[in-house]
Amino acid sequence: MNNRLLIAAFVSICFLSGSCKISSGQGSRYDFSSLDSVIQGWVDKGYYPGASICVVKNDTVIFQKNYRDYTPDTKVYVASAGKWVAAAVIGAVVDRTDLGWDDPVEKWLPEFKDDAKGKILLRQLLSHTSGVRPYLPEPRVDNYNHLDSAVTEILPLDTVFTPGTRFEYGGLAMQIAGRMAEVAMGEEFETLFQELLAQPLEMKNSHFTPINTDGGHAPMLGGGLCTTMNDYLHFLSMIYHDGMYNGKQIISAETVKEMQADQVKGAIIPSNNSDNYVAKGLGQSHNGIYGLGEWRELIDKKTGEAYQISSPGWAGAYPWINKHDKVYGFFISHVAGSSAKEDGFSSFFGSPVISRTVSEILKGKPLVVKQGRINVGNGSLYYEEAGQGEPIIFVHGHSLDHRMWDEQFLVFAKKYHVIRYDLRGYGISSSQTEDYQFMHVEDLVTLMDSLHIKKAHIVGLSLGGFITADMLAYFPDRMLSAFLASGNIRKSKGPSEPMTKEEAKVRDDEIAALKKKGVEVMKKEWFEGLMKSGGSQRERMRVPLWQMIDEWDAWQPLHKEVRVVAGLDAIEELKKSHPAVPALIVEGHSSDNKFSKNPPILEYLPNGKLKIIEDCGHMMNMERPEEFNAALEEFLINIEQ
């Protein structure tokens, strides 16, 4: 597969922006290989049986690809991705009738007049703030094809909180909202959908009924939409253009704006709410997380308006619009089940990987940056290089990738030949495999050989620091200097002592416990631990740090990894050699970040020193990049002198 992908031919989609149409495009100046690698990895691992994706920018398709047997017209039940469409149908009814967003249920459904639920407002029903329970009590399932029957089931149920006071994600309340629209318009919901949206938007292969009874696609409005990639893109085009499609106003611009506005407002979002997709999936902490039928993923801090909106489904469908990027796109698939479950993969919370990767791609790289891959053993490493001068190689930490060096890469490329790369098993380098023995330090030397680098300054943090220590132990002749941040010698057995049967049994138990606990829970705890270690500036790294951890496939904690760093073996080598390489051990000091003021490795480094950066934690290069860069620059200048 070429790094620069050609854009597949794509069926044009009409919409109004003057007389413009979505162009099929024959190529793109953007390199989508990183996104393609992510999706292909999901498919190869068995998470999805196939998939399709399309990304549109400035009314032109800039990336479209099908995986396995999927096509742009493959019909898929998209679960909660249908919430956005259902809310738009109701919005179209609001435009055409006396139905209003602030109407109470009892105004349109008289059977609720003597019920507390009768006071619930239409907007609360569509924003998960109504107090209606998320789903019917088990074992009952709301798989009704007619909303009057669904509402009859809901009527006797008690509310679980006072309307407008809490946010609780679910689908049952939308059934009541849909029934209000039916009464206002005098038609069943499927007819409303077909007449008000599907037909004018040319969504010829989409429907809410009949309901899929296989499980996970009920209730009707919250999870029952069946559609195709082509069809849903028509809908996204309409929303992106403020309700206009093919020269016609399908829903009013005011309705589109209302749907995207903060509807959670002062409602409490419980801190332990596992359904807070914006916090768990994107690492965002704003309160206005939901509009009407759509998530408000990213917020403009100046205006408070959402510039990225979405409606992901549990089964894998992910539609989104990013106004800043002038992009909308749709990923469509249906999770296969067993493989994803075994690995703790969540298609719902994993969805933002797609939009974030697209945004990163659109930022582009300066022309001075070269991207490539080099072969290592049974895999390959992705790398980037820029600048001229003495080589500096940045080695990233566990659960992260080359992007953790964003604040250093181009800064030092002004004076040095800078290289950053993804370790094997991380980022977009090749995956690891159990029982295949390799060492990260050997991969690093192979990278240097492939780039014809005889010696380099090696800068590593955390796991990268362990690898830098391994370089000092085994390949000091390939080093100009060593800069070891938040990690040096890993206090664990090295490859000289392979894993015993007893240790393997312990790892099996740990892996089983992790799968039971859930990988997403583990990631969140790991992330919060790194955040907690920081000082007063730690919030500046929240979003990029979570992005990398969220996108990490967590292969290492889910498998019996061979010993890929030397650990205590490195100490034995250093005792013999006492390498004269200039070395700086760097630690961050905060109330929650502990370190040794007398690191043992300095006993074996005659030209080694310790430096403390105050008011920061483990991820010092991301938390305090100015201080980190100054420390590295001073270290390099002193070596030159």
XYZ file of C-alpha atoms in Angstrom:
641
model
C 0.000 0.000 0.000
C 1.398 3.415 -0.983
C 1.797 6.005 1.741
C -0.054 8.513 -0.375
C -3.390 6.993 -1.205
C -5.265 7.729 -4.387
C -8.891 8.655 -3.850
C -11.317 6.045 -5.091
C -14.012 7.059 -7.541
C -17.076 8.165 -5.683
C -20.681 8.861 -6.573
C -21.311 12.612 -6.597
C -23.801 13.958 -4.095
C -25.834 17.084 -4.787
C -26.328 19.876 -2.296
C -26.714 23.609 -2.363
C -23.774 25.903 -2.036
C -24.559 28.039 -5.019
C -24.679 25.331 -7.665
C -21.904 23.200 -6.198
C -21.839 19.437 -5.867
C -19.602 17.177 -3.884
C -16.772 16.438 -6.264
C -15.563 12.871 -6.620
C -11.948 13.935 -6.830
C -9.147 11.998 -8.509
C -6.517 12.546 -5.867
C -5.663 14.455 -2.728
C -2.778 16.497 -1.424
C -3.442 14.947 1.979
C -1.820 11.735 3.122
C -4.500 9.489 4.642
C -2.217 6.506 5.202
C -2.387 6.939 8.996
C -6.206 6.812 9.005
C -6.193 3.933 6.571
C -3.780 2.064 8.845
C -6.070 2.534 11.866
C -9.170 1.244 10.072
C -7.328 -1.590 8.354
C -5.980 -2.620 11.748
C -9.497 -2.798 13.188
C -10.650 -4.942 10.288
C -7.578 -7.196 10.384
C -8.061 -7.789 14.111
C -11.622 -8.937 13.481
C -13.332 -6.015 15.192
C -15.264 -5.268 12.002
C -16.174 -7.614 9.113
C -15.621 -4.730 6.714
C -16.188 -0.989 6.561
C -16.523 2.105 4.397
C -15.428 5.659 5.070
C -15.729 8.957 3.261
C -14.327 12.368 4.209
C -15.565 15.545 2.490
C -13.806 18.923 2.738
C -14.913 22.102 1.013
C -17.551 20.076 -0.856
C -14.954 17.697 -2.302
C -14.294 14.095 -1.366
C -10.718 13.998 -0.100
C -10.725 10.382 1.082
C -12.970 7.406 0.420
C -12.202 3.738 0.868
C -14.048 0.447 1.242
C -12.697 -2.451 3.315
C -13.361 -6.060 2.380
C -16.870 -6.544 0.976
C -18.313 -3.196 2.006
C -19.407 -0.662 -0.609
C -20.843 2.867 -0.288
C -24.286 1.258 -0.668
C -23.935 -1.519 1.915
C -26.960 -1.387 4.231
C -26.128 -1.310 7.934
C -28.103 -0.819 11.139
C -26.211 2.097 12.651
C -27.673 2.169 16.197
C -27.277 5.579 17.868
C -26.044 7.226 14.674
C -29.772 7.329 13.916
C -30.470 9.673 16.852
C -29.198 12.636 14.824
C -31.488 11.773 11.912
C -34.496 11.149 14.165
C -34.042 14.526 15.858
C -33.845 16.183 12.431
C -37.164 14.570 11.434
C -38.760 16.023 14.559
C -37.093 19.355 13.752
C -38.731 19.281 10.325
C -42.100 18.796 12.049
C -41.347 21.747 14.355
C -40.732 23.833 11.219
C -44.076 22.834 9.673
C -46.518 22.671 12.598
C -47.328 24.230 15.960
C -45.054 21.715 17.703
C -42.407 23.588 19.719
C -39.204 22.610 21.481
C -40.603 23.874 24.786
C -43.934 22.081 24.468
C -44.727 19.723 27.363
C -45.609 16.144 26.541
C -49.187 16.541 27.781
C -49.938 19.216 25.156
C -49.805 16.589 22.408
C -50.305 13.339 24.299
C -53.323 13.744 26.612
C -52.751 10.328 28.187
C -49.875 11.979 30.110
C -51.993 14.783 31.644
C -52.192 13.161 35.085
C -48.600 11.930 34.968
C -45.392 13.691 36.044
C -43.935 12.872 32.630
C -46.565 15.115 31.078
C -44.557 18.179 32.161
C -41.385 17.052 30.379
C -40.412 19.338 27.483
C -39.760 18.155 23.937
C -36.159 19.423 24.042
C -35.524 17.433 27.241
C -36.734 14.243 25.545
C -34.112 14.717 22.818
C -31.214 15.730 25.084
C -31.253 12.893 27.665
C -32.305 15.275 30.435
C -35.975 14.204 30.671
C -35.796 11.828 33.627
C -37.383 9.051 31.558
C -35.461 5.835 32.215
C -32.961 5.010 29.415
C -34.572 1.682 28.453
C -37.483 -0.555 29.404
C -36.949 -2.714 32.509
C -35.430 -6.081 31.605
C -36.332 -8.419 30.048
C -38.680 -6.164 28.074
C -37.352 -4.595 24.865
C -38.879 -1.655 23.027
C -38.806 -3.161 19.543
C -42.145 -1.717 18.488
C -42.676 -0.597 14.900
C -45.391 1.832 16.011
C -44.725 4.635 18.486
C -48.214 4.604 19.985
C -47.511 1.071 21.227
C -44.099 2.135 22.540
C -45.580 5.073 24.448
C -48.194 2.794 26.013
C -45.314 0.749 27.482
C -43.532 3.859 28.763
C -46.560 5.546 30.346
C -46.664 3.524 33.626
C -42.900 3.825 34.276
C -41.632 6.201 36.952
C -39.093 8.875 36.095
C -35.607 8.390 37.544
C -34.846 12.076 38.182
C -36.497 15.488 37.939
C -36.552 16.698 34.314
C -33.701 19.057 33.460
C -31.576 18.218 36.502
C -29.411 15.369 35.189
C -27.984 13.928 31.976
C -28.440 10.192 31.394
C -27.838 8.778 27.927
C -30.485 6.425 26.554
C -33.157 5.994 23.899
C -36.581 5.584 25.460
C -37.426 9.282 25.810
C -36.999 9.808 22.074
C -39.968 7.499 21.489
C -42.221 9.990 23.275
C -40.736 12.850 21.228
C -41.393 10.947 18.023
C -44.967 10.267 19.056
C -45.504 13.997 19.694
C -44.313 14.669 16.134
C -46.671 11.994 14.786
C -49.683 13.596 16.466
C -48.657 17.099 15.367
C -48.287 16.023 11.725
C -50.906 13.268 11.588
C -48.539 10.642 10.140
C -46.516 7.691 11.491
C -42.831 8.329 12.081
C -41.568 6.236 9.171
C -43.802 8.221 6.832
C -42.511 11.466 8.329
C -38.937 10.326 7.805
C -39.533 9.296 4.214
C -41.501 12.397 3.223
C -39.611 15.075 5.158
C -36.020 13.797 4.919
C -35.389 10.589 2.990
C -37.058 11.570 -0.276
C -35.742 15.143 -0.579
C -32.285 13.962 0.548
C -32.305 11.005 -1.862
C -31.766 8.564 0.999
C -33.232 5.726 -1.052
C -31.874 2.878 1.057
C -32.692 4.139 4.559
C -35.523 3.362 6.980
C -36.436 3.166 10.681
C -39.005 0.386 10.273
C -39.207 -2.528 10.221
C -37.182 -2.762 13.436
C -34.200 -5.114 13.546
C -34.893 -7.568 16.380
C -31.409 -9.116 16.492
C -30.585 -6.972 19.523
C -28.975 -3.601 20.062
C -31.101 -1.693 17.548
C -34.036 -0.615 19.658
C -35.858 1.549 20.457
C -36.803 2.757 17.004
C -35.705 6.391 17.104
C -32.685 5.898 19.340
C -31.202 2.877 17.601
C -33.280 1.607 14.691
C -32.006 3.427 11.606
C -30.798 1.300 8.697
C -28.800 3.263 6.139
C -25.805 3.327 3.803
C -22.715 5.482 3.616
C -24.006 7.291 0.538
C -27.391 7.994 2.112
C -26.022 9.307 5.392
C -23.581 11.576 3.581
C -26.575 13.286 1.964
C -27.923 13.965 5.448
C -24.562 15.320 6.652
C -24.336 17.569 3.602
C -27.725 19.037 4.494
C -26.763 19.664 8.132
C -23.376 21.104 7.117
C -25.159 23.570 4.819
C -27.602 24.748 7.492
C -30.523 22.638 6.335
C -30.116 23.220 2.588
C -29.803 20.390 0.055
C -29.985 20.434 -3.744
C -31.479 23.914 -3.803
C -34.155 23.243 -1.197
C -34.426 24.140 2.480
C -35.120 20.738 4.069
C -35.116 21.987 7.648
C -34.673 25.581 8.709
C -31.298 27.033 9.613
C -32.824 27.979 12.977
C -33.669 24.330 13.645
C -30.154 23.194 12.720
C -28.739 25.810 15.092
C -31.106 24.750 17.886
C -30.115 21.103 17.461
C -26.444 22.034 17.822
C -26.951 24.329 20.830
C -26.210 23.258 24.404
C -29.328 21.490 25.682
C -27.728 20.036 28.824
C -27.280 23.512 30.320
C -27.237 23.280 34.120
C -28.043 19.572 34.320
C -25.668 17.488 36.400
C -23.457 15.069 34.502
C -22.519 12.423 37.101
C -18.758 12.025 37.458
C -19.158 8.248 37.353
C -21.405 8.369 34.285
C -19.822 5.795 31.981
C -21.971 7.119 29.144
C -20.309 10.559 29.134
C -18.903 10.023 25.681
C -17.346 13.494 25.431
C -15.272 12.994 28.589
C -14.421 9.339 28.083
C -13.999 9.369 24.312
C -12.403 12.763 23.801
C -10.964 13.742 27.176
C -13.057 16.931 27.118
C -14.437 18.376 30.331
C -17.059 20.912 29.200
C -20.610 20.580 30.518
C -22.516 21.351 27.307
C -21.953 17.904 25.863
C -25.242 17.328 24.051
C -27.661 19.131 21.758
C -30.798 17.611 20.256
C -29.926 14.124 19.030
C -26.215 14.882 18.689
C -23.048 15.104 20.771
C -21.241 18.428 21.036
C -17.696 17.030 20.876
C -15.555 20.156 20.600
C -16.507 23.639 21.776
C -15.244 27.057 20.706
C -14.136 28.542 24.027
C -14.830 32.102 22.880
C -18.381 31.617 21.585
C -19.471 28.476 23.415
C -20.697 27.050 20.111
C -19.944 23.481 19.114
C -17.638 23.284 16.125
C -17.503 19.484 16.069
C -20.718 17.494 16.387
C -21.385 13.791 16.007
C -23.676 10.858 16.702
C -21.653 7.642 17.188
C -23.312 4.260 17.509
C -22.277 1.347 19.716
C -21.885 -0.886 16.653
C -19.301 1.260 14.887
C -21.032 3.907 12.758
C -19.564 7.375 13.262
C -20.863 10.504 11.496
C -19.273 13.847 12.336
C -18.993 17.463 11.204
C -16.047 19.737 12.021
C -16.756 23.347 11.105
C -13.222 24.565 11.767
C -11.816 21.980 9.370
C -14.741 22.521 6.933
C -15.158 18.774 6.950
C -17.833 16.162 7.395
C -17.440 12.423 7.175
C -18.969 9.062 7.871
C -17.449 5.758 8.945
C -19.890 2.867 8.638
C -19.544 -0.694 9.863
C -21.031 -3.082 12.394
C -18.813 -4.476 15.128
C -18.229 -8.224 14.790
C -18.393 -8.891 18.516
C -16.092 -11.548 19.914
C -12.659 -10.207 18.939
C -13.515 -6.657 19.941
C -14.986 -7.822 23.242
C -11.983 -9.998 24.066
C -9.609 -7.092 23.461
C -11.785 -4.623 25.347
C -12.307 -2.560 22.181
C -15.212 -0.088 22.299
C -16.369 1.100 18.892
C -18.453 3.787 20.616
C -15.689 5.377 22.682
C -13.100 4.622 20.008
C -14.975 6.635 17.363
C -13.186 9.978 17.921
C -9.941 8.388 16.743
C -11.310 8.872 13.242
C -12.150 12.572 13.429
C -8.978 13.393 15.382
C -6.821 11.604 12.841
C -8.530 13.486 10.018
C -7.908 16.805 11.785
C -4.241 15.925 12.254
C -3.953 15.004 8.583
C -5.525 18.285 7.513
C -3.023 20.261 9.575
C -0.420 18.833 7.280
C 3.316 18.648 7.784
C 5.826 21.294 6.733
C 7.526 20.404 3.480
C 10.833 19.915 5.323
C 9.447 16.852 7.105
C 10.178 13.483 5.554
C 8.007 10.515 6.482
C 8.928 6.901 5.916
C 9.175 3.329 7.126
C 12.125 1.061 7.733
C 12.063 -2.703 8.079
C 12.892 -4.297 11.429
C 12.758 -8.056 11.835
C 9.203 -9.143 11.115
C 7.794 -5.618 10.997
C 8.429 -1.959 10.208
C 8.841 1.341 12.035
C 7.206 4.621 11.041
C 9.491 7.655 11.344
C 9.673 11.364 10.578
C 12.801 13.465 10.100
C 13.480 17.144 9.550
C 16.339 19.638 9.657
C 20.098 19.409 9.243
C 23.019 19.112 11.618
C 23.880 16.655 14.365
C 21.189 13.978 14.697
C 18.758 13.959 17.633
C 16.454 10.954 17.975
C 13.387 11.301 20.206
C 12.082 8.069 21.763
C 8.520 8.141 23.117
C 6.893 6.631 26.190
C 4.588 3.670 26.795
C 1.013 3.997 25.462
C 2.067 7.008 23.367
C 3.625 7.620 19.959
C 5.812 10.057 18.021
C 3.297 12.881 18.504
C 4.281 13.296 22.147
C 7.285 15.209 20.789
C 5.213 17.817 18.912
C 6.582 20.616 21.119
C 10.190 19.580 20.453
C 10.318 18.199 16.920
C 10.271 21.339 14.774
C 11.876 23.505 17.453
C 15.096 21.483 17.390
C 14.859 20.862 13.630
C 15.919 24.500 13.169
C 19.436 23.541 14.237
C 19.632 19.742 14.252
C 18.723 16.738 12.119
C 15.744 15.569 14.167
C 14.137 12.118 14.005
C 11.097 10.842 15.868
C 9.483 7.469 15.364
C 6.886 5.030 16.649
C 8.255 2.088 18.609
C 7.278 -1.359 17.435
C 3.817 -2.039 18.845
C 2.864 1.640 19.087
C 1.422 4.335 16.849
C 1.427 3.311 13.207
C 4.484 1.077 13.369
C 3.962 -2.682 13.094
C 2.242 -4.548 15.892
C 4.114 -6.814 18.278
C 3.556 -10.558 18.402
C 3.821 -12.868 21.367
C 6.906 -15.099 21.587
C 8.838 -13.075 18.982
C 11.939 -11.889 20.811
C 13.255 -8.461 19.912
C 14.547 -5.440 21.795
C 13.555 -1.840 21.239
C 17.192 -0.787 21.438
C 18.044 -3.062 18.502
C 15.183 -1.530 16.509
C 16.617 1.915 17.281
C 20.047 0.919 15.983
C 18.432 -0.535 12.848
C 16.659 2.793 12.344
C 19.980 4.612 12.628
C 21.615 2.234 10.166
C 18.775 2.655 7.672
C 19.063 6.447 7.876
C 22.886 6.244 7.652
C 23.350 7.812 11.081
C 26.608 6.792 12.763
C 26.026 8.606 16.046
C 23.138 10.558 17.539
C 21.929 12.389 20.603
C 19.270 10.086 22.069
C 16.407 11.723 23.972
C 13.974 9.388 25.693
C 11.160 9.785 28.191
C 9.691 7.037 30.392
C 9.873 3.872 28.241
C 11.996 5.973 25.906
C 14.319 6.614 28.851
C 14.659 2.863 29.449
C 15.605 2.406 25.788
C 18.118 5.253 26.018
C 19.687 3.504 29.023
C 19.880 0.321 26.949
C 21.756 2.291 24.287
C 24.266 3.380 26.937
C 24.695 -0.227 28.016
C 24.962 -1.932 24.630
C 25.693 0.709 21.960
C 27.521 3.642 23.608
C 29.695 3.987 20.511
C 26.569 5.032 18.556
C 25.750 7.892 20.937
C 26.718 11.560 20.997
C 24.826 11.981 24.265
C 21.979 10.584 26.350
C 19.064 12.617 27.726
C 16.954 10.369 29.979
C 13.704 11.912 31.251
C 11.342 10.264 33.759
C 13.029 6.896 33.371
C 16.437 5.287 33.017
C 16.986 1.715 34.212
C 13.837 -0.392 34.317
C 13.901 -2.447 37.503
C 12.788 -5.695 35.901
C 14.297 -8.848 34.476
C 15.916 -8.653 31.079
C 16.018 -11.025 28.089
C 18.733 -13.091 29.796
C 15.959 -14.512 31.999
C 13.037 -15.590 29.791
C 9.561 -15.681 31.286
C 8.990 -18.761 33.444
C 5.826 -20.856 33.452
C 4.921 -19.381 36.815
C 5.372 -15.841 35.514
C 3.345 -16.704 32.421
C 0.521 -17.944 34.641
C 0.582 -14.697 36.615
C 0.434 -12.710 33.364
C -2.506 -14.799 32.127
C -4.369 -13.968 35.323
C -3.510 -10.280 34.993
C -4.707 -10.220 31.385
C -7.964 -11.967 32.289
C -8.553 -9.464 35.086
C -7.859 -6.559 32.745
C -10.304 -7.847 30.137
C -12.939 -8.240 32.814
C -12.262 -4.740 34.086
C -12.272 -3.263 30.587
C -9.477 -1.728 28.564
C -11.220 1.639 28.444
C -11.303 1.758 32.249
C -7.607 0.886 32.378
C -6.769 3.599 29.840
C -8.679 6.197 31.796
C -6.926 5.244 35.049
C -3.528 5.317 33.332
C -4.311 8.708 31.839
C -5.530 10.145 35.132
C -2.395 8.854 36.852
C -0.174 10.710 34.390
C -2.283 13.835 34.759
C -2.203 13.642 38.552
C 1.595 13.472 38.580
C 1.777 16.906 36.992
C 2.105 20.363 38.434
C 0.229 23.613 37.901
C 0.467 23.485 34.088
C -0.773 19.920 33.591
C -4.091 20.882 31.945
C -2.256 22.060 28.825
C -1.415 18.443 27.992
C -4.836 16.901 28.710
C -6.202 16.771 25.163
C -3.089 15.604 23.231
C -2.146 13.123 25.964
C -5.599 11.553 26.027
C -5.723 11.461 22.241
C -2.655 9.228 22.091
C -3.736 6.976 24.961
C -7.234 6.690 23.509
C -5.859 5.650 20.110
C -3.335 3.203 21.597
C -4.475 -0.371 20.907
C -3.259 -1.529 24.352
C -1.555 -4.601 22.892
C 1.094 -4.724 25.640
C -1.170 -5.081 28.709
C -3.374 -7.551 26.821
C -0.561 -9.955 25.888
C 2.453 -11.756 27.327
C 5.051 -9.371 25.998
C 8.603 -10.653 25.681
C 11.276 -8.694 27.515
C 11.813 -5.829 25.065
C 14.025 -3.663 27.306
C 17.190 -4.820 29.036
C 16.142 -3.858 32.553
C 18.545 -5.245 35.135
C 20.671 -6.751 32.345
C 21.632 -3.185 31.403
C 23.022 -2.550 34.887
C 25.396 -5.491 34.520
C 26.649 -4.125 31.199
C 27.093 -0.615 32.592
C 29.083 -1.968 35.538
C 31.564 -3.418 33.049
C 31.843 -0.496 30.643
C 31.222 2.770 32.543
C 30.559 4.567 29.215
C 31.933 8.096 28.945
C 28.916 9.327 26.956
C 27.605 12.691 28.258
C 24.336 11.907 30.010
C 21.663 13.922 31.776
C 19.050 12.313 34.017
C 16.009 14.614 34.142
C 13.149 14.342 36.622
C 10.042 16.400 37.237
C 9.229 17.499 40.772
C 5.658 17.849 42.035
C 3.756 16.719 45.113
C 2.509 13.637 43.236
C 5.628 12.740 41.255
C 8.282 10.871 43.225
C 11.825 10.169 42.055
C 15.253 9.311 43.383
C 17.630 12.200 44.004
C 20.491 9.724 43.699
C 19.607 7.509 40.706
C 21.789 4.355 40.759
C 22.607 4.636 37.056
C 24.834 7.653 37.768
C 27.289 5.328 39.556
C 28.195 3.913 36.144
C 28.149 7.140 34.091
C 31.293 9.188 34.747
C 29.876 12.064 32.671
C 26.357 11.794 34.003
C 24.419 14.453 35.914
C 20.947 14.931 37.414
C 18.608 17.852 36.675
C 15.258 18.594 38.342
C 12.495 20.535 36.588
C 10.184 22.009 39.204
C 6.387 22.051 39.217
C 5.866 19.256 36.711
C 5.360 15.528 36.601
C 6.117 12.476 34.511
C 5.183 13.963 31.124
C 7.410 17.006 31.526
C 8.013 17.604 27.805
C 4.259 18.037 27.226
C 3.437 19.781 30.497
C 6.315 22.255 30.533
C 7.783 22.183 27.013
C 9.577 25.514 27.390
C 11.515 24.361 30.460
C 12.136 20.918 28.958
C 13.431 22.396 25.708
C 15.643 24.838 27.584
C 17.169 21.998 29.610
C 17.842 19.954 26.477
C 19.273 22.928 24.589
C 21.587 23.841 27.467
C 22.750 20.234 27.701
C 23.538 20.079 23.977
C 25.342 23.429 23.978
C 27.535 22.356 26.898
C 28.487 19.202 25.000
C 29.471 21.234 21.941
C 31.662 23.478 24.088
